[in-house]
Each structure stands twice: as C-alpha cells, then as structure tokens.
Amino acid sequence: MVKFQNVTKIYPGHAAGPATVALEDVSFEVKPEEFVSIVGRSGAGKTTLLRLLLAEEKPTRGQIFFDDIDVHKLPSNRLPQLRKKIGAVFQDYKLLPNKTAYENIAYVMEVIGLSDKEIARDVPEVLEIVGLKDRTNNFPTELSGGERQRVAIARALIHRPEVILADEPTGNLDPYHTLDIIRLLLKIQEMGTTVILATHDKETINRLGKRVITLEEGRIIRDEEKGRFIL
Amino acid sequence: MLTNFKRIIKSGWISLRRDGELALATVFILVIAISVVTSLFLSKEMSQFLIYNLQEKVDVSVYFKESATEEEILDLKDELAKMEEIKEIDYVSEEQAYQNFVSKHESEQIIMESLEAIGENPFLASLSIKAWKTSQYGTISSFLEHPSFENLIEKVDYYQRKPIIERIFSLTGIINKAGIFLSVLLVIAAILVAFNTIKLAIYNSREEIKIQRLVGASNWFIRGPFLIQGTIAGIFAALIGLAVFSLVCWLLSPKIEFFFPGLNLFGIFTNNLGLIFLIQLATGLGLGIISSTIAIRKYLRV
C-alpha cells in the first residue's frame, strides 16, 4: 500500500544555520488496512515523513510508493488524483480560513465530485460524530483549537479515503475527546481504511496495541507489531 | 462537469462577498485603469476632430487679374478639378467677394467707410482650393505657376501661407506622436498597478491555495473561483467606468465646446458608446482574468 525505500530528507542550510537532516535512510512498508503509529520526540521526523507521502515536499534521496506508484515521479497535474485517495489531518489543521466548518468538510467532497445530495447527507452526520453539530456555520477563527482539530479530522475521513494520515490529531484535545477520536480512527480502520498515526501521546499508543514505528533523529530505531511507546 | 462549474461560480461569488474590502479595492483599481484607457480613446477622438478642423481651415487661394473673364476662370476650375490632389474648389466672383467682405465687416464703420471711399469694387475673382493633405499644396501651387497661366493669374497666396501650412502640418504630426508615446506609457502604468493589486490579493490567499492543493483539488478547481472573482470585478469596474464617464462627459461637454466650437465631447461619447463600453469591458475583464491567472500560477506548485 505505502512503501518508503531508503528515504533521506535534508533541509538545506542557509545563512542562519546549517543543513538539517530530517529523515535518514528510512525504509518501511504499510500493508492495506493496517493501523500504524509513528512515534518519536518533537523533531524526530514524523511530520516530514507524512509530508513526503502527501508529496508536499520532495525527498532528497530514496523513493516513496503509494499503490506501487512512485509518488515523486507524478507530474504536478496528476497529484490531485493521489491526494484524493488520502485523508490528511494536519498538525496545524490547515482549514480554509474563509469557509465555515460545514464548507471546509463539504469542499473535500466537492473536490472528489460527489453530488450535492450526498454532501447534504454526509456532512451533518460527520459533524455530529465529531461533536460539532452546533458549530456548523462557524469559521475556523471562531473555533477553539480542539474544535478546529475535530473539523480537520472530519474533513480527513468524510470522503472515505484509502489512507488516513493523522499528524498529532489529538494534540489539542482533552482526554475525553482524545479517546473518542482514537476509537473513531480504530473503527474506520476496521471498516477497511489504512491509518498512519503520528503522535507523541504515550497513553494512546500503549492502549492501542497496534504496530508502532519509533523514530529518533530521523532514523527508525524500532518497528514492532504490537508496540509500546518507549523512548 | 456542470456541477463543478456551478460550484466554482458559487465559490467565487461567496469569497468575493466575504472579502468585500479587498474586492472593493480591486474594483477601484480596475476603474482607474479603465478610466485611463477610456480617456485615451476620447482624447484621440477629440484631437482627431481638432486636427481635422484645423486642416479643413487651410486652403490656397488663386486671385485672377481683372482682365480674366469668368469663362476663362471656370475653364481653369474644370481643369484643376481633374487633379487627384484636389478635394474641393470654390469659385468666388468679384461681386461675391465684395458681398462676403461687406457682410463680415458690416458693423465696423471705419472699414465700411474706407470701402465706400474707394468707389469701385476692389476685389478680385478667386478660386479657393482645398487639398486632401497639407503636403499636397506645394504640388497644386507649382501647377498654377505654369507660364501659360501668367496673364490670367494675379497671385497664388501659397507662399504667404506656406509657413503656417507647414507648421500646422508638423504640429499635428508632433501631437500624434506625443499622444501615442504618452498613451503607451499611461496604459503600461495602469496595467502594472492593476496587476500588482490583484497579485497582492492572491498573495493573501496563498495559504488557502496550498491547502486546496493538499486536499486534492485540481488546478482548475482552485483557479476557477479566482477567475470568477476577476470576471465579476472586471464587469463591475466596466459598469462603474461607463457611469463615471457618462457623467463626466455630460458635465464637461459644454465647457469644452466653449473653447473649441463644434467639439461635442458628449456627442463623441454617445456616438461611440458601444465601442467605449467594449473597450472598458475588455480592459476590466482582461486585467482581472490575466492578472489572476499569472499571479496564481506560483502558488499552485505544491
């Protein structure tokens, strides 16, 4: 499903500082319908890894495959096709500032080309699932951090993508909502979606009992089938 | 496809409404650009009218000796009429010249008294000749100087008028050249200002464009709403431009006509209304759409 092959990412240095190695010779494979957590300290390379898969950035060396397609060989005009198959929850939410919660979620469905009827049916439902039914017509600036995060999660899963990439999706949530979101991700995975979760939330990882890849300074130091959060 | 198109239009309209201030600024700048282009069009029309009028006033008169009969003069007139360079010839007989002079100076007592003192008609019969172009008067006058006309023609006043004719000729040339140069300069300035305003407006949305790319929107789905906004702004700007110019032309027209009799600015405006609106619409739409397309390209590279 997803394969990283000897991937290295170096951010070039500039006047203010030297080059940074974000990922170094990273290789792993994620099978369809798998639930993989990627853990590590801040700056270990979790976000870079997800960015490379979404083709937001290019690797310095190595290849990344999605469904056997080399992601970084795709021309710019074919990237949308790849991205439509991926639902991403960004660490900084990346909600469209001029659209309401409802419109942000509906936008992804419009991009996919779903009908107005489907949009009108699904969006209120998913807003209810993430507990934002009464925030439907609020703009992102009118929402709290946790609420924005939940809109971002709703947007990532509304179009039933093949893979969900979740970068710290519970970073701004209280324990009660964190549990809800993790349960939701598990349920989605059971229904057949691959989930890649990047987090440094120890509690969550230890309770999951799923595969854990541990990153340290850009290298994979551990990859266990029923992993725990050990740093 | 149709659904996408509908969504693009709707999305463009909604963002235009939500970001009203920016939209207003864009429309305002476009109105300025449109005004520059429209003023250039109108001043071109006006200067053409003035130059034409000026050239229309230029003519060459041939005065005949008293001994020349009307028949001889009219024969020459027919011969001249065959020349390609000549646009118009008027025959003014001695009596007519006298009448013209009297009607022109009726109220000026001294002149009338001195005319009476002469006792006879002092005027000569003449042909007043108009050429198509100022540059053709030289050819016409050299034809008239042919020795065979010597005992018929008293004088050709081309040489008296030559400096004026040539000056008008070179002046209109200079006005035209300066006008073109100034127009190009102004249009470039207006386009640059409008382009940069739209570029800034889109710079404001760069993060949004990036997000749209990351959630899988195609370039056209992202670009579309911006183009719709550019189109709507362009149309509004053209309508405002038309309204502003209707008012300005209507108000200024009498004042301009006071200085340049016969120059009817409002008339020029209404006669060319269709063309003017087309120019305004093309300027507004062209700037709105082309600037958006160029400005947005940079941010689609995610």
Coordinates of C-alpha atoms in Angstrom, one line a residue:
Chain A
M1 CA 0.0 0.0 0.0
V2 CA 2.6 2.5 1.2
K3 CA 6.3 1.9 0.9
F4 CA 9.3 4.1 1.9
Q5 CA 12.5 2.9 0.3
N6 CA 15.8 4.3 1.7
V7 CA 14.3 7.8 2.1
T8 CA 16.5 10.7 3.2
K9 CA 15.3 14.2 3.6
I10 CA 17.8 17.0 4.2
Y11 CA 16.6 20.6 4.6
P12 CA 19.3 22.7 3.0
G13 CA 21.2 25.1 5.3
H14 CA 21.2 28.8 4.9
A15 CA 22.9 31.8 6.4
A16 CA 21.2 31.4 9.7
G17 CA 22.1 27.8 10.3
P18 CA 23.5 24.5 8.9
A19 CA 21.5 21.9 7.0
T20 CA 19.1 19.7 8.9
V21 CA 18.7 16.0 8.4
A22 CA 15.1 15.3 9.0
L23 CA 15.0 11.7 7.8
E24 CA 17.9 9.4 7.2
D25 CA 17.7 6.2 5.2
V26 CA 14.1 5.3 6.3
S27 CA 12.5 2.2 4.9
F28 CA 9.3 0.5 5.9
E29 CA 6.1 -0.8 4.3
V30 CA 2.5 -0.3 5.4
K31 CA 0.0 -3.0 4.3
P32 CA -3.6 -2.3 3.3
E33 CA -6.0 -1.9 6.2
E34 CA -3.1 -1.7 8.7
F35 CA -3.0 0.7 11.7
V36 CA 0.5 2.1 12.1
S37 CA 1.6 4.6 14.7
I38 CA 4.7 6.6 14.2
V39 CA 6.2 7.9 17.5
G40 CA 9.1 10.0 18.5
R41 CA 10.1 13.2 20.1
S42 CA 9.4 16.6 18.5
G43 CA 11.7 17.0 15.6
A44 CA 12.2 13.2 15.1
G45 CA 10.9 13.4 11.6
K46 CA 7.3 12.3 12.0
T47 CA 5.7 15.3 10.2
T48 CA 8.3 15.2 7.4
L49 CA 7.5 11.6 6.8
L50 CA 3.8 12.3 6.3
R51 CA 4.6 15.4 4.2
L52 CA 6.7 13.3 1.8
L53 CA 3.9 10.8 1.4
L54 CA 1.5 13.6 0.5
A55 CA 4.1 15.0 -2.0
E56 CA 4.0 18.3 -0.1
E57 CA 7.8 18.0 -0.2
K58 CA 10.4 16.0 -2.2
P59 CA 12.8 13.6 -0.6
T60 CA 16.5 14.3 -1.0
R61 CA 17.1 10.6 -1.8
G62 CA 15.0 7.4 -1.9
Q63 CA 11.6 6.6 -3.2
I64 CA 8.1 6.6 -1.8
F65 CA 5.4 4.4 -3.3
F66 CA 1.6 4.6 -3.0
D67 CA -0.2 1.7 -4.6
D68 CA 3.1 0.9 -6.4
I69 CA 3.2 4.4 -7.9
D70 CA 6.3 6.4 -7.2
V71 CA 4.7 9.5 -5.6
H72 CA 7.5 11.8 -6.6
K73 CA 7.6 10.9 -10.2
L74 CA 4.0 12.0 -10.6
P75 CA 3.6 15.2 -12.6
S76 CA 2.0 18.1 -10.8
N77 CA -1.3 17.8 -12.6
R78 CA -1.7 14.2 -11.5
L79 CA -1.0 14.9 -7.8
P80 CA -4.7 15.6 -7.1
Q81 CA -5.6 12.1 -8.1
L82 CA -3.2 10.8 -5.5
R83 CA -4.3 13.2 -2.8
K84 CA -7.9 12.4 -3.3
K85 CA -7.1 8.9 -2.0
I86 CA -5.5 10.2 1.1
G87 CA -7.3 11.9 4.0
A88 CA -4.9 14.0 6.0
V89 CA -5.2 15.6 9.4
F90 CA -2.5 18.2 9.6
Q91 CA -0.8 19.2 12.8
D92 CA -1.7 22.9 12.1
Y93 CA -5.2 21.8 10.9
K94 CA -4.9 23.6 7.5
L95 CA -8.6 24.6 7.5
L96 CA -9.7 27.0 4.8
P97 CA -10.0 30.3 6.7
N98 CA -12.8 31.8 4.6
K99 CA -15.0 28.7 4.8
T100 CA -17.2 27.6 7.6
A101 CA -16.8 24.3 9.4
Y102 CA -19.5 22.8 7.1
E103 CA -18.0 24.3 4.0
N104 CA -14.5 23.0 4.9
I105 CA -15.8 19.5 5.0
A106 CA -18.0 19.9 2.0
Y107 CA -15.1 21.2 0.0
V108 CA -13.3 17.9 0.0
M109 CA -16.5 16.2 -1.2
E110 CA -16.9 18.7 -3.9
V111 CA -13.3 18.1 -5.0
I112 CA -14.0 14.4 -5.2
G113 CA -17.0 15.2 -7.3
L114 CA -19.7 13.9 -5.0
S115 CA -23.3 15.1 -5.6
D116 CA -24.9 17.9 -3.6
K117 CA -27.3 15.4 -2.2
E118 CA -24.5 13.2 -0.8
I119 CA -22.8 16.3 0.7
A120 CA -26.1 17.4 2.3
R121 CA -26.5 14.0 3.8
D122 CA -22.9 13.2 5.0
V123 CA -21.6 16.5 6.3
P124 CA -24.1 17.0 9.1
E125 CA -23.6 13.4 10.1
V126 CA -19.8 13.6 10.4
L127 CA -20.1 16.9 12.3
E128 CA -22.4 15.1 14.7
I129 CA -19.9 12.3 15.1
V130 CA -17.0 14.7 16.0
G131 CA -19.4 16.6 18.3
L132 CA -19.6 19.8 16.4
K133 CA -23.2 19.8 15.4
D134 CA -23.8 23.3 16.7
R135 CA -20.6 24.7 15.2
T136 CA -21.7 24.0 11.6
N137 CA -21.7 27.6 10.4
N138 CA -18.7 28.9 12.4
F139 CA -15.5 30.0 10.7
P140 CA -12.2 28.4 11.8
T141 CA -11.2 31.6 13.7
E142 CA -14.4 31.3 15.8
L143 CA -13.5 27.8 16.9
S144 CA -11.2 26.6 19.7
G145 CA -8.0 24.6 18.9
G146 CA -9.8 21.3 19.8
E147 CA -12.8 22.2 17.7
R148 CA -10.6 23.0 14.7
Q149 CA -8.8 19.8 15.2
R150 CA -12.1 17.9 15.1
V151 CA -13.2 19.7 11.9
A152 CA -9.8 18.7 10.4
I153 CA -10.5 15.1 11.4
A154 CA -14.0 15.2 10.0
R155 CA -12.6 16.6 6.7
A156 CA -10.0 13.8 6.5
L157 CA -12.4 11.0 6.7
I158 CA -15.6 12.3 5.1
H159 CA -14.7 11.0 1.6
R160 CA -13.7 7.5 2.8
P161 CA -10.1 7.7 1.6
E162 CA -7.9 4.7 1.2
V163 CA -5.4 6.0 3.7
I164 CA -5.7 8.4 6.6
L165 CA -2.6 10.3 7.6
A166 CA -3.1 11.8 11.0
D167 CA -0.4 14.1 12.4
E168 CA -0.9 14.6 16.1
P169 CA -4.7 14.5 15.7
T170 CA -5.3 14.6 19.4
G171 CA -2.6 17.2 20.3
N172 CA -5.2 19.8 21.3
L173 CA -7.9 17.5 22.7
D174 CA -8.9 16.8 26.2
P175 CA -8.6 13.1 27.3
Y176 CA -12.3 12.6 26.8
H177 CA -12.2 13.7 23.1
T178 CA -8.9 12.0 22.6
L179 CA -10.4 8.7 23.4
D180 CA -13.4 9.4 21.1
I181 CA -11.1 10.3 18.2
I182 CA -8.8 7.2 18.7
R183 CA -11.9 5.0 18.8
L184 CA -13.2 6.6 15.6
L185 CA -9.9 6.0 13.9
L186 CA -9.9 2.4 15.0
K187 CA -13.4 1.9 13.7
I188 CA -12.5 3.4 10.4
Q189 CA -9.5 1.1 10.1
E190 CA -11.8 -1.9 11.0
M191 CA -14.0 -0.9 8.1
G192 CA -11.0 -1.2 5.7
T193 CA -9.0 2.0 5.7
T194 CA -5.3 2.2 6.3
V195 CA -4.4 4.5 9.1
I196 CA -1.0 6.1 9.7
L197 CA -0.9 8.0 13.0
A198 CA 1.9 10.2 14.1
T199 CA 1.8 11.1 17.8
H200 CA 3.8 11.5 21.0
D201 CA 0.9 10.6 23.2
K202 CA 2.2 7.7 25.3
E203 CA -1.2 6.8 26.8
T204 CA -2.8 6.4 23.5
I205 CA -0.1 4.3 22.0
N206 CA 0.2 1.9 24.9
R207 CA -3.6 1.4 24.9
L208 CA -3.8 0.7 21.2
G209 CA -1.7 -2.5 21.0
K210 CA -1.0 -1.9 17.2
R211 CA 2.1 -1.6 15.2
V212 CA 4.5 1.1 16.3
I213 CA 7.4 2.6 14.4
T214 CA 9.7 4.6 16.6
L215 CA 11.8 7.4 15.1
E216 CA 14.8 9.1 16.6
E217 CA 16.7 11.8 14.9
G218 CA 15.4 10.9 11.6
R219 CA 16.2 7.1 11.8
I220 CA 13.8 4.2 12.6
I221 CA 15.1 2.7 15.8
R222 CA 12.2 0.2 16.4
D223 CA 9.4 -1.3 14.4
E224 CA 7.2 -3.7 16.4
E225 CA 3.9 -5.4 15.6
K226 CA 2.3 -4.9 19.0
G227 CA 4.4 -2.0 20.0
R228 CA 4.6 0.3 23.0
F229 CA 5.8 3.8 23.5
I230 CA 9.4 3.5 24.5
L231 CA 11.9 6.3 24.1
Chain B
M1 CA -18.6 18.9 -15.2
L2 CA -21.6 21.1 -14.9
T3 CA -21.7 20.6 -11.1
N4 CA -18.1 21.6 -10.9
F5 CA -18.7 24.7 -13.0
K6 CA -21.7 25.6 -10.7
R7 CA -19.5 25.0 -7.6
I8 CA -16.7 27.2 -9.0
I9 CA -19.1 30.1 -9.7
K10 CA -20.7 29.8 -6.3
S11 CA -17.4 29.6 -4.5
G12 CA -16.1 32.6 -6.4
W13 CA -19.1 34.7 -5.6
I14 CA -19.1 33.7 -1.9
S15 CA -15.4 34.6 -1.4
L16 CA -15.9 37.9 -3.2
R17 CA -18.8 38.7 -0.9
R18 CA -16.9 37.6 2.3
D19 CA -13.8 39.6 1.4
G20 CA -15.7 42.8 0.4
E21 CA -13.0 45.2 1.3
L22 CA -10.4 43.6 -1.0
A23 CA -13.0 43.2 -3.7
L24 CA -13.8 46.9 -3.5
A25 CA -10.1 47.8 -3.7
T26 CA -9.7 45.6 -6.8
V27 CA -12.7 47.1 -8.5
F28 CA -11.5 50.6 -7.7
I29 CA -8.0 50.0 -9.2
L30 CA -9.7 48.4 -12.2
V31 CA -11.9 51.5 -12.6
I32 CA -8.7 53.7 -12.6
A33 CA -7.1 51.5 -15.3
I34 CA -10.4 51.6 -17.3
S35 CA -10.6 55.4 -16.9
V36 CA -7.1 55.8 -18.3
V37 CA -7.9 53.7 -21.4
T38 CA -11.2 55.4 -21.9
S39 CA -9.7 58.9 -21.6
L40 CA -7.1 57.9 -24.1
F41 CA -9.8 56.8 -26.5
L42 CA -11.7 60.0 -26.0
S43 CA -8.7 62.3 -26.3
K44 CA -7.7 60.5 -29.5
E45 CA -11.2 61.2 -30.9
M46 CA -11.1 64.8 -29.8
S47 CA -7.6 65.5 -31.2
Q48 CA -8.6 63.9 -34.4
F49 CA -11.5 66.2 -34.6
L50 CA -9.4 69.2 -33.9
I51 CA -6.7 68.3 -36.3
Y52 CA -9.3 67.6 -39.0
N53 CA -10.9 71.0 -38.3
L54 CA -7.5 72.7 -38.4
Q55 CA -6.6 71.1 -41.7
E56 CA -10.1 71.9 -43.0
K57 CA -9.4 75.6 -42.5
V58 CA -6.2 75.5 -44.6
D59 CA -6.7 76.4 -48.3
V60 CA -4.9 78.1 -51.1
S61 CA -6.5 81.0 -53.0
V62 CA -5.7 81.9 -56.6
Y63 CA -6.6 85.5 -57.4
F64 CA -7.3 86.4 -61.1
K65 CA -6.4 89.5 -63.0
E66 CA -9.2 91.9 -63.6
S67 CA -8.9 91.2 -67.3
A68 CA -9.7 87.5 -66.8
T69 CA -13.2 86.5 -67.9
E70 CA -15.5 84.3 -65.8
E71 CA -15.4 81.8 -68.6
E72 CA -11.6 81.5 -68.5
I73 CA -11.7 81.1 -64.7
L74 CA -14.3 78.4 -64.9
D75 CA -12.2 76.6 -67.6
L76 CA -9.3 76.6 -65.3
K77 CA -11.5 75.4 -62.4
D78 CA -12.6 72.4 -64.5
E79 CA -9.0 71.6 -65.4
L80 CA -8.0 71.8 -61.7
A81 CA -10.9 69.5 -60.7
K82 CA -9.1 66.8 -62.7
M83 CA -6.1 66.8 -60.3
E84 CA -6.1 64.0 -57.8
E85 CA -4.7 66.1 -55.0
I86 CA -7.6 68.5 -55.0
K87 CA -10.6 67.9 -52.7
E88 CA -12.7 70.9 -53.3
I89 CA -12.7 74.1 -55.4
D90 CA -14.9 77.1 -54.8
Y91 CA -15.3 79.9 -57.3
V92 CA -15.7 83.3 -55.7
S93 CA -16.6 86.1 -58.2
E94 CA -15.7 89.7 -57.7
E95 CA -19.2 90.6 -56.6
Q96 CA -19.3 87.7 -54.2
A97 CA -16.0 88.7 -52.7
Y98 CA -17.4 92.1 -52.2
Q99 CA -20.6 90.8 -50.6
N100 CA -18.6 88.5 -48.3
F101 CA -16.4 91.3 -47.2
V102 CA -19.4 93.6 -46.5
S103 CA -21.3 91.0 -44.5
K104 CA -18.2 90.2 -42.5
H105 CA -17.4 93.9 -41.6
E106 CA -20.9 95.4 -41.6
S107 CA -20.6 96.6 -38.1
E108 CA -17.2 98.1 -38.5
Q109 CA -17.8 101.7 -39.6
I110 CA -14.3 102.7 -40.5
I111 CA -13.8 99.8 -42.8
M112 CA -17.1 100.3 -44.5
E113 CA -16.4 104.0 -44.9
S114 CA -13.0 103.3 -46.5
L115 CA -14.6 100.8 -48.8
E116 CA -17.0 103.4 -49.9
A117 CA -14.2 105.9 -50.4
I118 CA -12.6 103.6 -53.0
G119 CA -15.7 103.9 -55.1
E120 CA -15.4 100.7 -57.0
N121 CA -15.2 97.0 -56.3
P122 CA -11.5 96.4 -55.3
F123 CA -11.8 92.7 -55.0
L124 CA -10.5 90.2 -57.5
A125 CA -12.3 87.0 -58.5
S126 CA -10.6 83.9 -57.0
L127 CA -10.7 80.2 -56.7
S128 CA -10.2 78.8 -53.2
I129 CA -8.7 75.3 -53.3
K130 CA -8.6 72.6 -50.7
A131 CA -6.3 69.7 -50.9
W132 CA -6.8 66.3 -49.3
K133 CA -3.5 66.6 -47.4
T134 CA -1.5 69.6 -46.3
S135 CA 1.5 68.2 -48.0
Q136 CA -0.2 68.5 -51.4
Y137 CA -0.5 72.3 -51.5
G138 CA 3.0 72.6 -52.9
T139 CA 2.2 70.5 -56.0
I140 CA -1.0 72.5 -56.6
S141 CA 0.7 75.8 -56.4
S142 CA 3.5 74.9 -58.7
F143 CA 1.0 73.7 -61.2
L144 CA -0.7 77.2 -61.1
E145 CA 2.6 78.9 -61.6
H146 CA 3.0 77.4 -65.0
P147 CA 3.8 80.3 -67.5
S148 CA 0.7 79.6 -69.6
F149 CA -1.5 81.0 -66.8
E150 CA 0.7 84.1 -66.4
N151 CA -1.6 86.6 -68.0
L152 CA -4.6 85.1 -66.2
I153 CA -3.4 84.8 -62.6
E154 CA -2.6 87.8 -60.4
K155 CA -1.2 85.8 -57.5
V156 CA -1.3 82.5 -55.7
D157 CA -1.2 83.0 -52.0
Y158 CA 0.5 79.8 -51.2
Y159 CA 3.9 81.4 -50.5
Q160 CA 2.3 83.8 -48.0
R161 CA 0.7 80.9 -46.2
K162 CA 3.4 78.3 -46.6
P163 CA 5.0 78.8 -43.2
I164 CA 1.6 78.4 -41.4
I165 CA 0.6 75.4 -43.5
E166 CA 3.9 73.7 -42.8
R167 CA 3.7 74.5 -39.2
I168 CA 0.2 73.0 -38.9
F169 CA 1.5 70.0 -40.7
S170 CA 4.4 69.4 -38.4
L171 CA 2.4 70.3 -35.3
T172 CA -0.3 67.7 -36.0
G173 CA 2.5 65.2 -36.6
I174 CA 4.1 66.0 -33.2
I175 CA 0.8 65.9 -31.4
N176 CA 0.1 62.5 -32.8
K177 CA 3.5 61.1 -31.9
A178 CA 3.5 62.5 -28.4
G179 CA -0.1 61.2 -27.9
I180 CA 0.9 57.7 -28.9
F181 CA 4.0 57.8 -26.6
L182 CA 2.0 59.2 -23.7
S183 CA -0.8 56.7 -24.2
V184 CA 1.6 53.7 -24.2
L185 CA 3.2 55.0 -21.0
L186 CA -0.1 55.6 -19.2
V187 CA -1.5 52.2 -20.3
I188 CA 1.6 50.4 -19.1
A189 CA 1.4 52.2 -15.7
A190 CA -2.3 51.4 -15.3
I191 CA -1.8 47.8 -16.2
L192 CA 1.1 47.4 -13.7
V193 CA -0.9 49.0 -10.9
A194 CA -3.9 46.8 -11.5
F195 CA -1.7 43.7 -11.9
N196 CA 0.1 44.3 -8.7
T197 CA -3.2 44.9 -6.7
I198 CA -4.5 41.6 -7.9
K199 CA -1.2 39.9 -7.2
L200 CA -1.4 41.1 -3.6
A201 CA -5.0 40.0 -3.3
I202 CA -4.0 36.5 -4.4
Y203 CA -0.8 36.6 -2.2
N204 CA -3.3 36.9 0.6
S205 CA -4.8 33.6 -0.4
R206 CA -1.6 31.7 -0.9
E207 CA -2.1 29.5 2.2
E208 CA -5.6 28.7 1.1
I209 CA -4.4 27.7 -2.4
K210 CA -1.8 25.4 -0.8
I211 CA -4.4 23.7 1.4
Q212 CA -6.7 23.2 -1.6
R213 CA -3.9 21.5 -3.4
L214 CA -3.1 19.3 -0.4
V215 CA -6.7 18.0 -0.1
G216 CA -6.6 17.0 -3.8
A217 CA -8.3 19.9 -5.6
S218 CA -7.3 20.1 -9.3
N219 CA -5.7 23.3 -10.5
W220 CA -8.8 24.4 -12.4
F221 CA -11.0 23.8 -9.3
I222 CA -8.7 26.1 -7.4
R223 CA -8.2 28.7 -10.1
G224 CA -11.8 28.8 -11.2
P225 CA -13.2 30.8 -8.2
F226 CA -10.4 33.4 -8.6
L227 CA -11.1 33.8 -12.2
I228 CA -14.8 34.2 -11.4
Q229 CA -13.9 36.9 -8.9
G230 CA -11.7 38.6 -11.5
T231 CA -14.5 38.5 -14.0
I232 CA -17.1 39.9 -11.6
A233 CA -14.7 42.7 -10.5
G234 CA -14.0 43.4 -14.2
I235 CA -17.6 43.7 -15.1
F236 CA -18.4 45.9 -12.1
A237 CA -15.4 48.1 -12.9
A238 CA -16.5 48.5 -16.5
L239 CA -20.1 49.4 -15.5
I240 CA -18.8 52.0 -12.9
G241 CA -16.4 53.3 -15.6
L242 CA -19.2 53.8 -18.0
A243 CA -21.3 55.6 -15.5
V244 CA -18.4 57.8 -14.4
F245 CA -17.6 58.8 -18.0
S246 CA -21.2 59.4 -18.9
L247 CA -21.4 61.9 -16.1
V248 CA -18.0 63.5 -16.7
C249 CA -18.6 63.9 -20.4
W250 CA -22.0 65.3 -19.9
L251 CA -20.7 67.8 -17.4
L252 CA -17.5 68.8 -19.3
S253 CA -19.0 68.9 -22.8
P254 CA -20.4 72.4 -22.7
K255 CA -17.2 73.8 -21.2
I256 CA -15.0 72.1 -23.9
E257 CA -17.4 73.3 -26.6
F258 CA -16.9 76.9 -25.3
F259 CA -13.2 76.7 -26.0
F260 CA -13.4 74.6 -29.2
P261 CA -16.6 75.4 -31.0
G262 CA -18.1 72.4 -32.7
L263 CA -16.3 69.9 -30.5
N264 CA -19.0 68.0 -28.7
L265 CA -17.5 65.6 -26.2
F266 CA -20.8 64.1 -25.1
G267 CA -21.7 63.6 -28.7
I268 CA -18.4 61.7 -29.3
F269 CA -19.1 59.7 -26.2
T270 CA -22.7 58.7 -27.1
N271 CA -21.8 58.0 -30.8
N272 CA -19.1 55.6 -29.7
L273 CA -21.0 54.2 -26.6
G274 CA -20.9 50.6 -27.8
L275 CA -17.2 50.7 -28.7
I276 CA -16.3 52.5 -25.4
F277 CA -18.1 50.0 -23.3
L278 CA -16.5 47.2 -25.2
I279 CA -13.1 48.7 -24.6
Q280 CA -13.9 49.2 -20.9
L281 CA -15.2 45.6 -20.6
A282 CA -12.2 44.2 -22.4
T283 CA -9.8 46.2 -20.1
G284 CA -11.6 45.2 -17.0
L285 CA -12.0 41.5 -17.9
G286 CA -8.6 41.2 -19.5
L287 CA -6.8 42.7 -16.5
G288 CA -8.9 40.8 -14.0
I289 CA -8.5 37.4 -15.6
I290 CA -5.0 37.6 -17.0
S291 CA -3.6 39.1 -13.7
S292 CA -5.3 36.4 -11.6
T293 CA -4.0 33.6 -13.9
I294 CA -0.4 34.8 -13.7
A295 CA -0.5 35.6 -10.0
I296 CA -2.0 32.3 -9.0
R297 CA 0.4 30.1 -11.0
K298 CA 3.2 30.4 -8.5
Y299 CA 1.1 29.0 -5.6
L300 CA -0.2 26.0 -7.5
R301 CA 3.3 24.4 -7.4
V302 CA 2.6 22.4 -4.2

